[in-house]
PDB file of C-alpha atoms in Angstrom:
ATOM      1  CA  UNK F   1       0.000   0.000   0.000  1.00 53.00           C
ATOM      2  CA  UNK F   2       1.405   3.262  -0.862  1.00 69.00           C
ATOM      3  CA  UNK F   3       0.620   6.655  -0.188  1.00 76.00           C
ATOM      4  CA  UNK F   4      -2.024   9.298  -1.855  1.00 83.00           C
ATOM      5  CA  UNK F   5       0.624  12.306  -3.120  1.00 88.00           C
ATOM      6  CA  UNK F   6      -1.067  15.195  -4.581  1.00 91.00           C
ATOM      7  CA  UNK F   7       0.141  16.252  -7.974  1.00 93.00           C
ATOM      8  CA  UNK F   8      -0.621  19.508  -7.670  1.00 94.00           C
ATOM      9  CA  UNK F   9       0.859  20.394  -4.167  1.00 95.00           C
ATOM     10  CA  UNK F  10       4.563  18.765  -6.067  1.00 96.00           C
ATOM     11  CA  UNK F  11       4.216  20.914  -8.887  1.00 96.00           C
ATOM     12  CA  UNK F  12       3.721  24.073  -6.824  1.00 96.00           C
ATOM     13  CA  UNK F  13       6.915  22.826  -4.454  1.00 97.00           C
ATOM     14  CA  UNK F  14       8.931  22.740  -7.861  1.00 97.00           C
ATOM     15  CA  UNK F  15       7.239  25.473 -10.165  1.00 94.00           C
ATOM     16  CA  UNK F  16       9.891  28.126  -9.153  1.00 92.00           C
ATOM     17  CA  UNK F  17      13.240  25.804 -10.156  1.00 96.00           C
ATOM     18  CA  UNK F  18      15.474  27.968 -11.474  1.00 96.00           C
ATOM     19  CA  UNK F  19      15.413  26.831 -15.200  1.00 96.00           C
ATOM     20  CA  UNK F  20      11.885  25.413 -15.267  1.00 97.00           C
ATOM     21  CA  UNK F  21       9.317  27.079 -18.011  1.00 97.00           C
ATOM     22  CA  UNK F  22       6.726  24.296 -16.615  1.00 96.00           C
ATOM     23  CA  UNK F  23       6.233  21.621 -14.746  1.00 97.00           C
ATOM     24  CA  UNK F  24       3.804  18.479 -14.240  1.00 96.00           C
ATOM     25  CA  UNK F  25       3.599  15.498 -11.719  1.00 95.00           C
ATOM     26  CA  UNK F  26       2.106  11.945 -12.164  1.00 93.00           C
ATOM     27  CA  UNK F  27       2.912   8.542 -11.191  1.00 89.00           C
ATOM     28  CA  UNK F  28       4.976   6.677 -13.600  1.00 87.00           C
ATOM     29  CA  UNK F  29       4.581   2.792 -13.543  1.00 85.00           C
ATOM     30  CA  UNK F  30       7.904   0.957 -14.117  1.00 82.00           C
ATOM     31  CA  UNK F  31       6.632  -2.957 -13.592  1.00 83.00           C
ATOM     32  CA  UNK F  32       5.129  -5.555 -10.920  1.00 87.00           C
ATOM     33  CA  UNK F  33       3.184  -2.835  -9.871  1.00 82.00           C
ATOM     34  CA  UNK F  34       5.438  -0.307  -8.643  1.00 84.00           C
ATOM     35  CA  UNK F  35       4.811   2.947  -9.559  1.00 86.00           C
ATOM     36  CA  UNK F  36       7.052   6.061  -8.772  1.00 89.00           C
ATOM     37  CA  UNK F  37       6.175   9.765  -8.441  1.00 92.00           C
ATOM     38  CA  UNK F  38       7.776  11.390 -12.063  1.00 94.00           C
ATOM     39  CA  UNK F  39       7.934  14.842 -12.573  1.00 96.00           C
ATOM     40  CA  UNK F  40       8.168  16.163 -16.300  1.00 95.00           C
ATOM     41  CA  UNK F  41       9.770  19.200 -16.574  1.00 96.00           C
ATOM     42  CA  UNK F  42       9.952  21.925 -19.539  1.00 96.00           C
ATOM     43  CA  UNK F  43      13.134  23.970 -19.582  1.00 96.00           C
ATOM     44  CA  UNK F  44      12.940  27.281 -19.640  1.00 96.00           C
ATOM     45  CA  UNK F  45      16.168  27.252 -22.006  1.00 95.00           C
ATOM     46  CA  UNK F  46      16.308  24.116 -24.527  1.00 90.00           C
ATOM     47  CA  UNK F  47      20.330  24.705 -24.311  1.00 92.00           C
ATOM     48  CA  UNK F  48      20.567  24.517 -20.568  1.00 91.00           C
ATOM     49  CA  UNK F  49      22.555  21.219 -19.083  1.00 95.00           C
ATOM     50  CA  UNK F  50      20.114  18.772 -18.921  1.00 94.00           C
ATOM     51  CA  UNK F  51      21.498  17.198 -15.791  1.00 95.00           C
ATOM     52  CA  UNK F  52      22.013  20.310 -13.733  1.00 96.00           C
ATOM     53  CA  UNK F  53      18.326  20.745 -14.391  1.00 96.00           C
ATOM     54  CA  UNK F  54      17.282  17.835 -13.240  1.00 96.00           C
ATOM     55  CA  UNK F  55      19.691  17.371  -9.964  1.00 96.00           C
ATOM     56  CA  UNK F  56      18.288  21.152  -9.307  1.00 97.00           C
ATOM     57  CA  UNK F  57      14.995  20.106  -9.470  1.00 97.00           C
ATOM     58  CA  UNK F  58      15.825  16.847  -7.266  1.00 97.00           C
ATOM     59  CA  UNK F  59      17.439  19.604  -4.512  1.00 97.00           C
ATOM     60  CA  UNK F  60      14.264  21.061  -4.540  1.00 97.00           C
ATOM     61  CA  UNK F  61      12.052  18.385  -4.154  1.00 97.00           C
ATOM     62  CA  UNK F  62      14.311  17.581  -0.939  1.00 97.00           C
ATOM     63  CA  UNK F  63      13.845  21.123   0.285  1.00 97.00           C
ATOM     64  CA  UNK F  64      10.522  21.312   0.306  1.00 97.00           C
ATOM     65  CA  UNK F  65       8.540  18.342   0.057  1.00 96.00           C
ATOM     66  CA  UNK F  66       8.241  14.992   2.954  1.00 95.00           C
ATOM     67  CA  UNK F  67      10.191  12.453   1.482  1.00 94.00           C
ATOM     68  CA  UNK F  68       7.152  10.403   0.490  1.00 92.00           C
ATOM     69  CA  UNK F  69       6.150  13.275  -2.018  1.00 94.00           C
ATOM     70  CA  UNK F  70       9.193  13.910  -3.940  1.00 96.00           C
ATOM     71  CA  UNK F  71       9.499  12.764  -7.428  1.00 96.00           C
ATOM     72  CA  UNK F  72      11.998   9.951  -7.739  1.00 94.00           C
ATOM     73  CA  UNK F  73      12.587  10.588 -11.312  1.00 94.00           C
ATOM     74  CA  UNK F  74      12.786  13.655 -13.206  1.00 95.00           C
ATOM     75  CA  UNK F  75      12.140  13.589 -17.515  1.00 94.00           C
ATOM     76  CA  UNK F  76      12.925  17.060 -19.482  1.00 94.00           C
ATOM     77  CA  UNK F  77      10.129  17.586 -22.657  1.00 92.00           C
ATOM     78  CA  UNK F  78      10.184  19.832 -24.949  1.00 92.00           C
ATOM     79  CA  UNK F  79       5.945  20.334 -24.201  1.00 93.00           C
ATOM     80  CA  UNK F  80       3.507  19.102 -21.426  1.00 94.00           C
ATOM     81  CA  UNK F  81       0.826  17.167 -23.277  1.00 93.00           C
ATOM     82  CA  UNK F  82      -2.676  19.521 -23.049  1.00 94.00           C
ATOM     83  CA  UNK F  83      -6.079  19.269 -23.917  1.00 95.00           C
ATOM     84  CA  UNK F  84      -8.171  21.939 -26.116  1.00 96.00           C
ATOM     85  CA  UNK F  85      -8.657  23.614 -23.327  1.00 96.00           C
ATOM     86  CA  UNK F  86      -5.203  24.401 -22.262  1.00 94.00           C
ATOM     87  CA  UNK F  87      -5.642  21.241 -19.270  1.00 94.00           C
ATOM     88  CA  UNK F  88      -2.550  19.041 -18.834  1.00 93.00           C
ATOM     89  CA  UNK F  89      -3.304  15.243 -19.632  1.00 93.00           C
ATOM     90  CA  UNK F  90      -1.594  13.173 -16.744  1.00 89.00           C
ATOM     91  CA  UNK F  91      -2.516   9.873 -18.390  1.00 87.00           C
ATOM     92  CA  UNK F  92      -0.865  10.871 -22.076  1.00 90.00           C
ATOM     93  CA  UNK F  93       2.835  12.295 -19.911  1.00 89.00           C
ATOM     94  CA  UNK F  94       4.622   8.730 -19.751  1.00 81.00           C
ATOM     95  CA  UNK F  95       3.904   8.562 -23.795  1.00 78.00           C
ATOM     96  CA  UNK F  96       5.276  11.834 -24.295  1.00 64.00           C
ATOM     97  CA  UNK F  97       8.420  11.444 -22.485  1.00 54.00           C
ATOM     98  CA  UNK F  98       9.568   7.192 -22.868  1.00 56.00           C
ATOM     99  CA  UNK F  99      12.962   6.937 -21.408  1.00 54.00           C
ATOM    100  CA  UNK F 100      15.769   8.479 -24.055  1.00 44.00           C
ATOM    101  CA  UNK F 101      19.698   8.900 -23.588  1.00 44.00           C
ATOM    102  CA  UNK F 102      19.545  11.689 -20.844  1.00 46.00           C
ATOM    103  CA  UNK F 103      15.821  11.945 -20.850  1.00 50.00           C
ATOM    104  CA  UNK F 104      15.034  10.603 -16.969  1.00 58.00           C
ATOM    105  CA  UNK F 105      17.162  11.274 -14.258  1.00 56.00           C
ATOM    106  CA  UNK F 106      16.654   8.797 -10.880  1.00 57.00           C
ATOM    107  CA  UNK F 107      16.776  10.818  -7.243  1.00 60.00           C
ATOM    108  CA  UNK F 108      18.668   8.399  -6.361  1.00 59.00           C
ATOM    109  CA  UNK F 109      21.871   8.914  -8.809  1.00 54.00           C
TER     110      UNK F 109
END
């Protein structure tokens, strides 16, 4: 049994990363029924280093979220999947970002 993290109260924690055009939080299933908490992050510069952007975003997960609510992986997109009206699709952001050569970055790395 696991615990009930809002996505919205992790994506305010992170929303002012330095870096960080936008930001969205859902639970990312990576087999036997395991699921982690996965934020997907738009950079606010394409250019930036990837990694520091995604270790920064880590630092402030640790600052200022319980442990329990802190993503344990962190994927850079170029766009946060929407609907027509502007609403972010949680269920379509594992599609948009499938793991790629510096893509996902583990808390624990």
């Amino acid at each position: 049994m696991g615990y009930r993290v809002s996505p919205v109260e992790v994506e305010d924690a992170l929303a002012g990363t330095p870096g960080v055009a936008e930001v969205a939080v859902s639970t990312l299933d990576v087999g036997d029924g395991v699921s982690l908490v996965c934020a997907w992050v738009v950079p606010s510069d394409p250019e930036a280093d990837r990694e520091a952007l995604q270790r920064s975003v880590i630092d402030r997960a640790a600052e200022r979220l319980a442990p329990y609510k802190r993503p344990r992986e962190v994927r850079l997109v170029e766009a946060l999947p929407r609907t027509a009206n502007g609403k972010i699709v949680r269920r379509s952001l594992a599609a948009a970002a499938a793991p790629s050569p510096g893509g996902g970055k583990r808390a624990d790395e």
